[in-house]
Tab-separated table of C-alpha atoms in Angstrom:
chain	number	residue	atom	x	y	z
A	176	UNK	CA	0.000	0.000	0.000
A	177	UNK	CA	1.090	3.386	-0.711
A	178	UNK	CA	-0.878	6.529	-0.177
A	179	UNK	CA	1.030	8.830	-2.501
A	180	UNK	CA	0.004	12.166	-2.063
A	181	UNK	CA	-2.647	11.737	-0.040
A	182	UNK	CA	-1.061	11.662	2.613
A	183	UNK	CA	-1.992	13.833	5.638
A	184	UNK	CA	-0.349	16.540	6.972
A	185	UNK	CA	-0.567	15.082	10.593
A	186	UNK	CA	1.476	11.875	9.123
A	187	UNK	CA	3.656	14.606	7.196
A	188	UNK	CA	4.765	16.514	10.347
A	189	UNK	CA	6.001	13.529	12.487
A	190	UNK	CA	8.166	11.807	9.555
A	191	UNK	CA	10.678	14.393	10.609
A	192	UNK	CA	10.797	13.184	13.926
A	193	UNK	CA	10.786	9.615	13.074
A	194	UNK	CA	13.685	10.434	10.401
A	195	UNK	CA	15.982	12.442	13.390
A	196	UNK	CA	15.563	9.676	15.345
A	197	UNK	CA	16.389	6.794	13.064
A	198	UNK	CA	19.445	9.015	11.805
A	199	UNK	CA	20.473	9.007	15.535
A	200	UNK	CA	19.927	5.030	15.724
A	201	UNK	CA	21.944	4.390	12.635
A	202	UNK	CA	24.960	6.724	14.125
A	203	UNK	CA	24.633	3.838	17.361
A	204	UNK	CA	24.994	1.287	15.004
A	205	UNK	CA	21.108	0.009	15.162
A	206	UNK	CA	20.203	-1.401	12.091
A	207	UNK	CA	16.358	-2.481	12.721
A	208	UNK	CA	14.107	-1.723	14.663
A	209	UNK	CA	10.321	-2.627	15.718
A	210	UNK	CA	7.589	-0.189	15.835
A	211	UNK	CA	7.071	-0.302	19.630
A	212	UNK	CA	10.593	0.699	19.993
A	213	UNK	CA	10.373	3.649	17.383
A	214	UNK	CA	6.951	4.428	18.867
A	215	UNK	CA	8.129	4.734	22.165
A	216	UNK	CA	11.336	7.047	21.150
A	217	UNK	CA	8.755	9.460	19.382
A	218	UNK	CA	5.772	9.061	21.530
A	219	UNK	CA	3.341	7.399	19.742
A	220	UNK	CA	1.823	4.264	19.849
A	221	UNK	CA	3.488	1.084	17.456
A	222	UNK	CA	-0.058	1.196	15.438
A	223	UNK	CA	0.514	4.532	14.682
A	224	UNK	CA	4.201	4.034	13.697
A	225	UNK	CA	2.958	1.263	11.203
A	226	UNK	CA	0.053	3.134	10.137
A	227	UNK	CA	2.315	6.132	9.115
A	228	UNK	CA	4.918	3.651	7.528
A	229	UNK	CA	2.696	2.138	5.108
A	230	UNK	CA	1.397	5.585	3.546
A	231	UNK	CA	4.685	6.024	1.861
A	232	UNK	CA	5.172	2.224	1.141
A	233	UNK	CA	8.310	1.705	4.978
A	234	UNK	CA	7.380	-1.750	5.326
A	235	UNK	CA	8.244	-4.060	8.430
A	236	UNK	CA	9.286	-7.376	8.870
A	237	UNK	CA	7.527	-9.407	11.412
A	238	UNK	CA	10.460	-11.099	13.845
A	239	UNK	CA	12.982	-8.523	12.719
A	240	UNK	CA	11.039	-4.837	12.732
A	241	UNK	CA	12.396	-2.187	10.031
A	242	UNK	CA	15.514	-2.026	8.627
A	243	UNK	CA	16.573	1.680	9.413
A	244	UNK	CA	18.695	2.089	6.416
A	245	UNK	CA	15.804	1.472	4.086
A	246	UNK	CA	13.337	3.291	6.691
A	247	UNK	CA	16.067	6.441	6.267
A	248	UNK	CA	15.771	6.000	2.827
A	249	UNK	CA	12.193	5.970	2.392
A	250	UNK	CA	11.651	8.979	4.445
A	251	UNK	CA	14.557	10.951	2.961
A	252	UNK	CA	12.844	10.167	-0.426
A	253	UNK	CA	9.289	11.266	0.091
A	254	UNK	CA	10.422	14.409	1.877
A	255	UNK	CA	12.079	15.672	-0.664
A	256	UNK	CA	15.822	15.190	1.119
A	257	UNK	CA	18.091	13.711	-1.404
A	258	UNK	CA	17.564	17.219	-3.513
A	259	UNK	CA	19.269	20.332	-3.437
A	260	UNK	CA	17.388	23.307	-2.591
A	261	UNK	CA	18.874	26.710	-2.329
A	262	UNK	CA	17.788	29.291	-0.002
A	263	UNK	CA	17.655	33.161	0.242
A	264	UNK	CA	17.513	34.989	3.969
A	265	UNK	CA	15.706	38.134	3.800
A	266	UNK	CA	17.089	40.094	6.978
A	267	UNK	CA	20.680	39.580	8.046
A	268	UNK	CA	19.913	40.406	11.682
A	269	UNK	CA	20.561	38.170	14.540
A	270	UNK	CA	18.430	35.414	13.969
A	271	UNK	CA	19.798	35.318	10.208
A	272	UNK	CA	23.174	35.437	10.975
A	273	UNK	CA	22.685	31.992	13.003
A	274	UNK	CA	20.844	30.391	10.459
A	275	UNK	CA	23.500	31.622	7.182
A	276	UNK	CA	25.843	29.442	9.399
A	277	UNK	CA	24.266	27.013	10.794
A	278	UNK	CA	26.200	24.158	8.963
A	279	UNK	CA	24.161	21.848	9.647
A	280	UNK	CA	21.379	22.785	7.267
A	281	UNK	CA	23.755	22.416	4.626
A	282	UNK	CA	24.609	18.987	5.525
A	283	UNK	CA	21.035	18.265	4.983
A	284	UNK	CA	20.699	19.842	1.351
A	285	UNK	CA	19.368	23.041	2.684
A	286	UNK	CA	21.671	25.712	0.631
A	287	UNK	CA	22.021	29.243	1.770
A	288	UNK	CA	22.907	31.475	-2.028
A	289	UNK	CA	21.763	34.422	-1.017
A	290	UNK	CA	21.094	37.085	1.889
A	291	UNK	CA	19.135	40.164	1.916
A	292	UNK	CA	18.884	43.423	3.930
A	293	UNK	CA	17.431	46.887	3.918
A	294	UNK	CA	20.398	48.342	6.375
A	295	UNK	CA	23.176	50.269	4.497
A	296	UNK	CA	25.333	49.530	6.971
A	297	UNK	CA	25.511	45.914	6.474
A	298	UNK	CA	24.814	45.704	2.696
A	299	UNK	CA	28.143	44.695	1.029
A	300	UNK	CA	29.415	43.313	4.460
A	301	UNK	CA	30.157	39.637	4.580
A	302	UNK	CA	28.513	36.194	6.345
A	303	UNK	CA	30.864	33.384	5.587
A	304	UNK	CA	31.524	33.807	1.480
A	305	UNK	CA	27.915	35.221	0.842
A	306	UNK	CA	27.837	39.185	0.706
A	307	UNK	CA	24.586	40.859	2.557
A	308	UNK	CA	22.664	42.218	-0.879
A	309	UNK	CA	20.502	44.730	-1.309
A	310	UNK	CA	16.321	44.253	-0.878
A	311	UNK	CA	16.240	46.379	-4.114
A	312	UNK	CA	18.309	43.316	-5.868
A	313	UNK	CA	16.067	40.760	-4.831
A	314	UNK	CA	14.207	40.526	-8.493
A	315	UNK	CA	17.640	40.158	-9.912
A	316	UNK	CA	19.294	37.747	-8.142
A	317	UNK	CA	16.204	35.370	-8.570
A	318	UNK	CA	15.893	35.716	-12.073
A	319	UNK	CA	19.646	34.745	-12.388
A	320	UNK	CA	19.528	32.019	-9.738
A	321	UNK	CA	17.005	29.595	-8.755
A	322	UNK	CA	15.315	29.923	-5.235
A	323	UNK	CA	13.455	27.489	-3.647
A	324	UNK	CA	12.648	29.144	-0.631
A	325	UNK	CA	12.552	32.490	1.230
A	326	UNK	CA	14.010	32.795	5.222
A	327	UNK	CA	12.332	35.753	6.851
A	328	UNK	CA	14.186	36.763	9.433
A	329	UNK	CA	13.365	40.482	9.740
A	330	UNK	CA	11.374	41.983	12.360
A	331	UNK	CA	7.530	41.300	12.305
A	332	UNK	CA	6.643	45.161	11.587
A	333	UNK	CA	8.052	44.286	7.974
A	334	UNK	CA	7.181	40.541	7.292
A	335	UNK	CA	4.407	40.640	5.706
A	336	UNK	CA	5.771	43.488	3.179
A	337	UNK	CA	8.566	41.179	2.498
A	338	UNK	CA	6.760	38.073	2.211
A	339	UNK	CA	4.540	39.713	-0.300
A	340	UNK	CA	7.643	40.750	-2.539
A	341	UNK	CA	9.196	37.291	-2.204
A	342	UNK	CA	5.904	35.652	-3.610
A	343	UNK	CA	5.799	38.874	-6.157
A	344	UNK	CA	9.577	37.591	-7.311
A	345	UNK	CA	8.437	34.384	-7.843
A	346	UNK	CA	9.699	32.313	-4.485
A	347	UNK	CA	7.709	29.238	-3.905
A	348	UNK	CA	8.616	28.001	-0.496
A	349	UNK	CA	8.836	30.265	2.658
A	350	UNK	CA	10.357	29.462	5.991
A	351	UNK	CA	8.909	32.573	8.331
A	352	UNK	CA	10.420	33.227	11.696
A	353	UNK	CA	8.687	36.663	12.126
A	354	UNK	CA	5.349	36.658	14.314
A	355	UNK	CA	3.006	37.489	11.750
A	356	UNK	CA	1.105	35.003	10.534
A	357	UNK	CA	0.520	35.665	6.471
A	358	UNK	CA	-2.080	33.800	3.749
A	359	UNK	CA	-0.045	33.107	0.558
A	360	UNK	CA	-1.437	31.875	-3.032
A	361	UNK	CA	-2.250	28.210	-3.214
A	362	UNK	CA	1.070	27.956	-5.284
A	363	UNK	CA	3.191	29.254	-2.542
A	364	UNK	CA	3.992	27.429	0.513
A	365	UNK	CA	4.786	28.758	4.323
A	366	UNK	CA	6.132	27.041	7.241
A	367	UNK	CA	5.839	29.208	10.521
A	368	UNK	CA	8.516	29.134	13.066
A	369	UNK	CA	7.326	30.554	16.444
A	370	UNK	CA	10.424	29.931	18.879
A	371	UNK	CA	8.730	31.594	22.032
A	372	UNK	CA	5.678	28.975	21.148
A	373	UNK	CA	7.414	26.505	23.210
A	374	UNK	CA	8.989	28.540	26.141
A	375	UNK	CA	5.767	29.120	26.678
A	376	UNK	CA	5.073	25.761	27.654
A	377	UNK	CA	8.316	25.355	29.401
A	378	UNK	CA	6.990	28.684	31.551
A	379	UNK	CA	3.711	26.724	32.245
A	380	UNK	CA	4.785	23.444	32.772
A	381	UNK	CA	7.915	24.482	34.974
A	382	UNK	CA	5.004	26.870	36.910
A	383	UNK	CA	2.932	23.811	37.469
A	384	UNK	CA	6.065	21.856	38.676
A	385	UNK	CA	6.469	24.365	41.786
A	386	UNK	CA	2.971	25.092	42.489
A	387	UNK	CA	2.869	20.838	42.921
A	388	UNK	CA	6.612	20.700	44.779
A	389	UNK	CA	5.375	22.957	47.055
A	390	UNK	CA	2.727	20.635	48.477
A	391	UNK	CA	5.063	17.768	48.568
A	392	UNK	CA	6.485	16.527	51.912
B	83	UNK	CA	-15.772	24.829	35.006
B	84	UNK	CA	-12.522	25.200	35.335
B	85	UNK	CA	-10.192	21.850	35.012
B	86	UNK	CA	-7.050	23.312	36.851
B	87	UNK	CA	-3.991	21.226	36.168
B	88	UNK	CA	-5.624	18.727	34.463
B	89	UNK	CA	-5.378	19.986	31.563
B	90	UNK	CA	-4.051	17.919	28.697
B	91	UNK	CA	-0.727	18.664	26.960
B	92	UNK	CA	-2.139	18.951	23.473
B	93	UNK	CA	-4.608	21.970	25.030
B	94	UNK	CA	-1.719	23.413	26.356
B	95	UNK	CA	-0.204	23.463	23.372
B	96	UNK	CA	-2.486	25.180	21.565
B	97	UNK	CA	-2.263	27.815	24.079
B	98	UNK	CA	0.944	30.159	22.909
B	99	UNK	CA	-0.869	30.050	19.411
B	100	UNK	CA	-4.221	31.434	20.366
B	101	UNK	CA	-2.380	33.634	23.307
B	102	UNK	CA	-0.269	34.821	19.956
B	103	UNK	CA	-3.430	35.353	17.595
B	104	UNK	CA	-5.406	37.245	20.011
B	105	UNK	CA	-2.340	39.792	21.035
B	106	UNK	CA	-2.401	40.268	17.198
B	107	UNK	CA	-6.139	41.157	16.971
B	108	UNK	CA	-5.595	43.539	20.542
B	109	UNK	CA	-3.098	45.427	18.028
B	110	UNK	CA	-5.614	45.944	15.189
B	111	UNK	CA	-7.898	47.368	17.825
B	112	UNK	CA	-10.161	44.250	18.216
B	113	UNK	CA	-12.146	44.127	21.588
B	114	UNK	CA	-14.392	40.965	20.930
B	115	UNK	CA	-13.853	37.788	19.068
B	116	UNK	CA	-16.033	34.690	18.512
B	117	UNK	CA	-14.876	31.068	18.347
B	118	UNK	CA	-15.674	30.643	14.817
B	119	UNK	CA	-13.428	33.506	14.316
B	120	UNK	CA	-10.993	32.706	16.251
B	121	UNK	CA	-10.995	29.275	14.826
B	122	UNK	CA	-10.263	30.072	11.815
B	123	UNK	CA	-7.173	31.895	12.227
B	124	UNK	CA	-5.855	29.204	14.565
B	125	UNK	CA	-6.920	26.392	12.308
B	126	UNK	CA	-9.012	24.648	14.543
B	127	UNK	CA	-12.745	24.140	14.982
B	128	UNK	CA	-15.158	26.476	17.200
B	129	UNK	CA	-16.066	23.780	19.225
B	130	UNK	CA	-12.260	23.339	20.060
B	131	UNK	CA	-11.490	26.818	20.970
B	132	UNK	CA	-15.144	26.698	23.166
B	133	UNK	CA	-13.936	23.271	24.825
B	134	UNK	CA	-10.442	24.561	25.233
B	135	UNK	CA	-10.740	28.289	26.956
B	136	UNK	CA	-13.411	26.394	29.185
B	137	UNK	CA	-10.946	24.336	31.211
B	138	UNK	CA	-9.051	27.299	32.116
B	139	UNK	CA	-12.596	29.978	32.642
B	140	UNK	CA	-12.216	31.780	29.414
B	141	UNK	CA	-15.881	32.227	29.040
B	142	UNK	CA	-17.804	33.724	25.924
B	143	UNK	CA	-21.079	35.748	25.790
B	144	UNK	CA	-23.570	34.458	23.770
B	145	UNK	CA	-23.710	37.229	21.039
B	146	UNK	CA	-20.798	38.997	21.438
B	147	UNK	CA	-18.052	36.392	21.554
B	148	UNK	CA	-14.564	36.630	24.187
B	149	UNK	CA	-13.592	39.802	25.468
B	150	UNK	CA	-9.824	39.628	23.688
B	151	UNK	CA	-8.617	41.391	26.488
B	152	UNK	CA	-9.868	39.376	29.129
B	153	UNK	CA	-8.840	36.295	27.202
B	154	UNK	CA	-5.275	37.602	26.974
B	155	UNK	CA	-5.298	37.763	31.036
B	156	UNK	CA	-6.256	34.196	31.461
B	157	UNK	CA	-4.112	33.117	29.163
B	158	UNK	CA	-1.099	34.898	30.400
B	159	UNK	CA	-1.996	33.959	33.648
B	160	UNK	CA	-2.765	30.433	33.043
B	161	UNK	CA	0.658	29.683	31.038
B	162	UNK	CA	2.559	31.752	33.599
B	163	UNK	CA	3.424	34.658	31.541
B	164	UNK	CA	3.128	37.071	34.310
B	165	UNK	CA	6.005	36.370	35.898
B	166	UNK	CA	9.765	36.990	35.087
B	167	UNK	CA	12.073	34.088	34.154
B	168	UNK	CA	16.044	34.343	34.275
B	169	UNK	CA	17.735	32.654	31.659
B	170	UNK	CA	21.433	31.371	31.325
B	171	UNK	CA	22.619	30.389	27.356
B	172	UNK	CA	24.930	27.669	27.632
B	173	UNK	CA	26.580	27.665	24.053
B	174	UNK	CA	27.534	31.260	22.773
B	175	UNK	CA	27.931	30.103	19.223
B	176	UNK	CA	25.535	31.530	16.217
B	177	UNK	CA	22.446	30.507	17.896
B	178	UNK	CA	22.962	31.655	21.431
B	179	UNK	CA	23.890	34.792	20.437
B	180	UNK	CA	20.573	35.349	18.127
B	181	UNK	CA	18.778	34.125	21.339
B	182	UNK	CA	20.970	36.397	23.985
B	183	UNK	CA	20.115	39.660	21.179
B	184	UNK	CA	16.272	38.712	20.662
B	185	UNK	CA	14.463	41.600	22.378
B	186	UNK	CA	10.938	40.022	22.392
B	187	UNK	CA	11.898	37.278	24.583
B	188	UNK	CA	12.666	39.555	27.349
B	189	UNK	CA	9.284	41.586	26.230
B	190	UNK	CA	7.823	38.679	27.089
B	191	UNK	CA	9.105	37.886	30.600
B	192	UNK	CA	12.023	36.131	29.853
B	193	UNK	CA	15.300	37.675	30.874
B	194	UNK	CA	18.698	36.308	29.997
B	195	UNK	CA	21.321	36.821	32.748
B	196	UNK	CA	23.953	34.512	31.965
B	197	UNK	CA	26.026	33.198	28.703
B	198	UNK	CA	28.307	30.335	29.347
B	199	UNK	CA	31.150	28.518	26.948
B	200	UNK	CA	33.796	26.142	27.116
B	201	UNK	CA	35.776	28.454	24.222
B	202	UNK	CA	38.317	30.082	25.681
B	203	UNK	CA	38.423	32.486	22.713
B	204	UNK	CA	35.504	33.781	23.643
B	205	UNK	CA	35.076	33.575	27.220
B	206	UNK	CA	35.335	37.186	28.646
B	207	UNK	CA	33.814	38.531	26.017
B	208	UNK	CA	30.819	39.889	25.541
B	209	UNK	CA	27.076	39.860	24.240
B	210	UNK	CA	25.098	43.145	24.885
B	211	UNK	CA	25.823	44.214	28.705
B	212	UNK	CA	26.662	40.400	29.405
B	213	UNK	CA	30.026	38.691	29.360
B	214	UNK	CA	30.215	35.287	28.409
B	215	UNK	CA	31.460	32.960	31.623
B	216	UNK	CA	33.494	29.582	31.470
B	217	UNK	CA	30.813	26.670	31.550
B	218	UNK	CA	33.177	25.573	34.852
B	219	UNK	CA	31.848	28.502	36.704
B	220	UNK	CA	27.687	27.853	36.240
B	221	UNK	CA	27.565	25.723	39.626
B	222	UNK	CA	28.902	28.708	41.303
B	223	UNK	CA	26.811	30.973	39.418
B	224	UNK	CA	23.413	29.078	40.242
B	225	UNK	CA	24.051	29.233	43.603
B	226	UNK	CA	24.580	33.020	43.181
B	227	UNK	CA	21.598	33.758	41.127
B	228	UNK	CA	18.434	32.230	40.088
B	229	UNK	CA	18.081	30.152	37.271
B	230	UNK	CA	14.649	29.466	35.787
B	231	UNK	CA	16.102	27.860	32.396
B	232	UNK	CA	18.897	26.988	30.731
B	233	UNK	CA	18.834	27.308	26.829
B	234	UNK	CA	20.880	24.578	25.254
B	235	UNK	CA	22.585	25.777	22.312
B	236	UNK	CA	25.570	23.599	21.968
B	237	UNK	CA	26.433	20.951	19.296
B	238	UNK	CA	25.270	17.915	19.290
B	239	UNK	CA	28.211	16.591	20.544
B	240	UNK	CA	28.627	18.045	24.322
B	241	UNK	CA	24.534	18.743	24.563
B	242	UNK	CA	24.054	15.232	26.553
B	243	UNK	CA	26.681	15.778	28.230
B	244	UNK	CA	25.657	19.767	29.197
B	245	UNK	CA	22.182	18.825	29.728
B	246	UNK	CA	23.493	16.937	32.796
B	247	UNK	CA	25.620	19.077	33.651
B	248	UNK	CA	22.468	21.871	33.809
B	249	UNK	CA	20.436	18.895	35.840
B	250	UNK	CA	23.198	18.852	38.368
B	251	UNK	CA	23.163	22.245	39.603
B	252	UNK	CA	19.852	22.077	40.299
B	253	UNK	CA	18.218	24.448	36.828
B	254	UNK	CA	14.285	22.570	36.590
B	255	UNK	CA	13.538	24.253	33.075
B	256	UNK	CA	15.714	23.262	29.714
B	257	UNK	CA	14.571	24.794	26.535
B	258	UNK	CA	16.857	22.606	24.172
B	259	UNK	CA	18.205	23.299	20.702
B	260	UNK	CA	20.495	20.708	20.238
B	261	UNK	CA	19.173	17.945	18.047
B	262	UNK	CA	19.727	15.841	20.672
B	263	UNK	CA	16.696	14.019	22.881
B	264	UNK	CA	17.811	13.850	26.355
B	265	UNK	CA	15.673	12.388	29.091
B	266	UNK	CA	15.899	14.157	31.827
B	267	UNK	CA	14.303	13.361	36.117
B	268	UNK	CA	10.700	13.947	37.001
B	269	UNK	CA	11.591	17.056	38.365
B	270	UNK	CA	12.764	18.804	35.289
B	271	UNK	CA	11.086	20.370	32.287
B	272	UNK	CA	12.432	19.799	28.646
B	273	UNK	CA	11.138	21.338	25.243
B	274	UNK	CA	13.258	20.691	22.184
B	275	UNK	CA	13.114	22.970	19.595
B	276	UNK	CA	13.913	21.158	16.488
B	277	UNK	CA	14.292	23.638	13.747
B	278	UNK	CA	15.297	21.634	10.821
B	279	UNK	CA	11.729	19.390	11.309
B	280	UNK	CA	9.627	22.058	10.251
B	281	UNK	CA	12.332	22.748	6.925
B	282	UNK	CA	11.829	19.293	6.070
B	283	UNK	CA	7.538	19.595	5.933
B	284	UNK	CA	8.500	22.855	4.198
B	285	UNK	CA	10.377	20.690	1.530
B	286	UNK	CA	8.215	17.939	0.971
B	287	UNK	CA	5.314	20.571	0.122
B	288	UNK	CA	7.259	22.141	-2.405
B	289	UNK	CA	8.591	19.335	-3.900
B	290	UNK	CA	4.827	17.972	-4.228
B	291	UNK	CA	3.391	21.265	-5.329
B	292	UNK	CA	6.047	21.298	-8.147
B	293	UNK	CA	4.955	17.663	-9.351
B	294	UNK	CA	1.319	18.853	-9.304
B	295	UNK	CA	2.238	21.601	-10.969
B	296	UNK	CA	3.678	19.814	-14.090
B	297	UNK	CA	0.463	18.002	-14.818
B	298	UNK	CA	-1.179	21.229	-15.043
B	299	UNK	CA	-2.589	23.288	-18.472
């Protein structure tokens, strides 16, 4: 069995999860494993593992479980993994800065070509080999070089501005670490980042941890 | 009806997202806001967002909806955004220095108030008004000052091995950025922040929008 593309987004957004932890397995030298295993390393149940294995054709072994090589494979392959794709940041702040050298990206195929600012002081200046381009030279550089997808890194009071000139200059995938939350064209798409999301829950879940030690003997 | 701390994880979740939504709408001026509303932007159904405010006493009026205001309160209040958090960085690479820079983290409540290292290169120096400390010196640090979290920001390599190390002088709240999963005692509160998971969904989408797209007129 093999679902193709209709497979759901729920199934979509653990197979990265189930692929950083069976990269992590292989690197320990584990070379199958059985769903209640997997399923208890991501936190779901085994039916669920093999439920999500069979939409894009990971199939077990009874006895012996999955092999993780294949199961690495699979996953790489319907994500999308063993391309290339190459990346423009828009806003060479902070958060950019990380991310144009964050090597690790790279390693998995994720390409940064390009950066983009507004501030004449850092246009022209340097992050690893890439120079900090103009906004203005946006329309340019993607009609010279192919982009796959947009980082938005500047500040929220300018996202969706910028997002709206990326899709205007023809980018078709966006990675958006500002706040705001912005609809894009069916052919476009947007993958929010919200960092504070989850300190957030930390906050409330390290709250409810002293409200309960404070009751304990 | 208000369900206290029984409230499930996947509510809580949800919580940062509608808490971000609605302090969105309080900009724009908006004073009421029904579930359907309210629904839509978060991407759930009314009948979620009615379930969900209920079990911390966000109530609605019939005909006019949630007072955004008032819903903001509970919220905050509920997650424990009131309250101030200190923060130590343990990693002042690329990433920890984005974090240590980001101004709407301390907007929010949570204050960084230490940077540690084990580079020697960079130990002394400094990130805005803070200098970076040897990683050897965060017992005695700890015992100085009050740490609510410690953001993991190392590589993969040493973030095991620094998660401990965090566990051991007694920090209860670890927002991790490592890809590594750690378990950590009872007593402690982890949420890994897995950046790349969310550039791999991002991937698969565009690589199955552009194989739509082929087929098309």
């Amino acid at each position: 069995m093999n679902c193709g593309k209709s497979v759901s987004n729920p199934i979509i957004n653990r197979l990265p999860k189930y692929y950083r932890i069976l990269c992590f397995l292989k690197k320990l030298g584990v070379r199958n494993i059985c769903s209640k295993e997997l399923g208890d390393e991501a936190g779901v149940s085994p039916s669920q593992i093999r439920s999500d294995f069979m939409c894009f054709g990971g199939e077990g072994l009874r006895g012996s479980g999955y092999n993780v090589n294949i199961l690495i494979n699979k996953i790489s392959e319907f994500l999308g993994l063993n391309e290339v794709y190459n990346l423009a940041i828009i806003g060479a702040g902070n958060m950019g800065q990380a991310l144009a050298k964050n090597r690790s990206l790279e390693r998995k195929g994720f390409r940064v070509v390009g950066i983009f600012d507004t501030n004449d002081f850092i246009i022209g200046k340097k992050i690893g080999a890439i120079e900090i381009k103009s906004l203005d030279h946006l329309s340019e550089f993607v009609n010279q070089n192919h982009i796959d997808i947009a980082i938005i890194t500047v500040s929220s009071t300018y996202a969706a501005e910028v997002i709206n000139k990326v899709i205007e200059v023809g980018i078709k995938g966006i990675w958006n670490f500002s706040q705001v939350n912005v609809n894009v064209p069916a052919d476009v798409v947007i993958e929010n980042v919200y960092l504070s999301d989850s300190l957030m829950v930390l906050a409330h879940n390290l709250k409810n941890y002293k409200t309960a030690s404070q009751f304990m003997p």
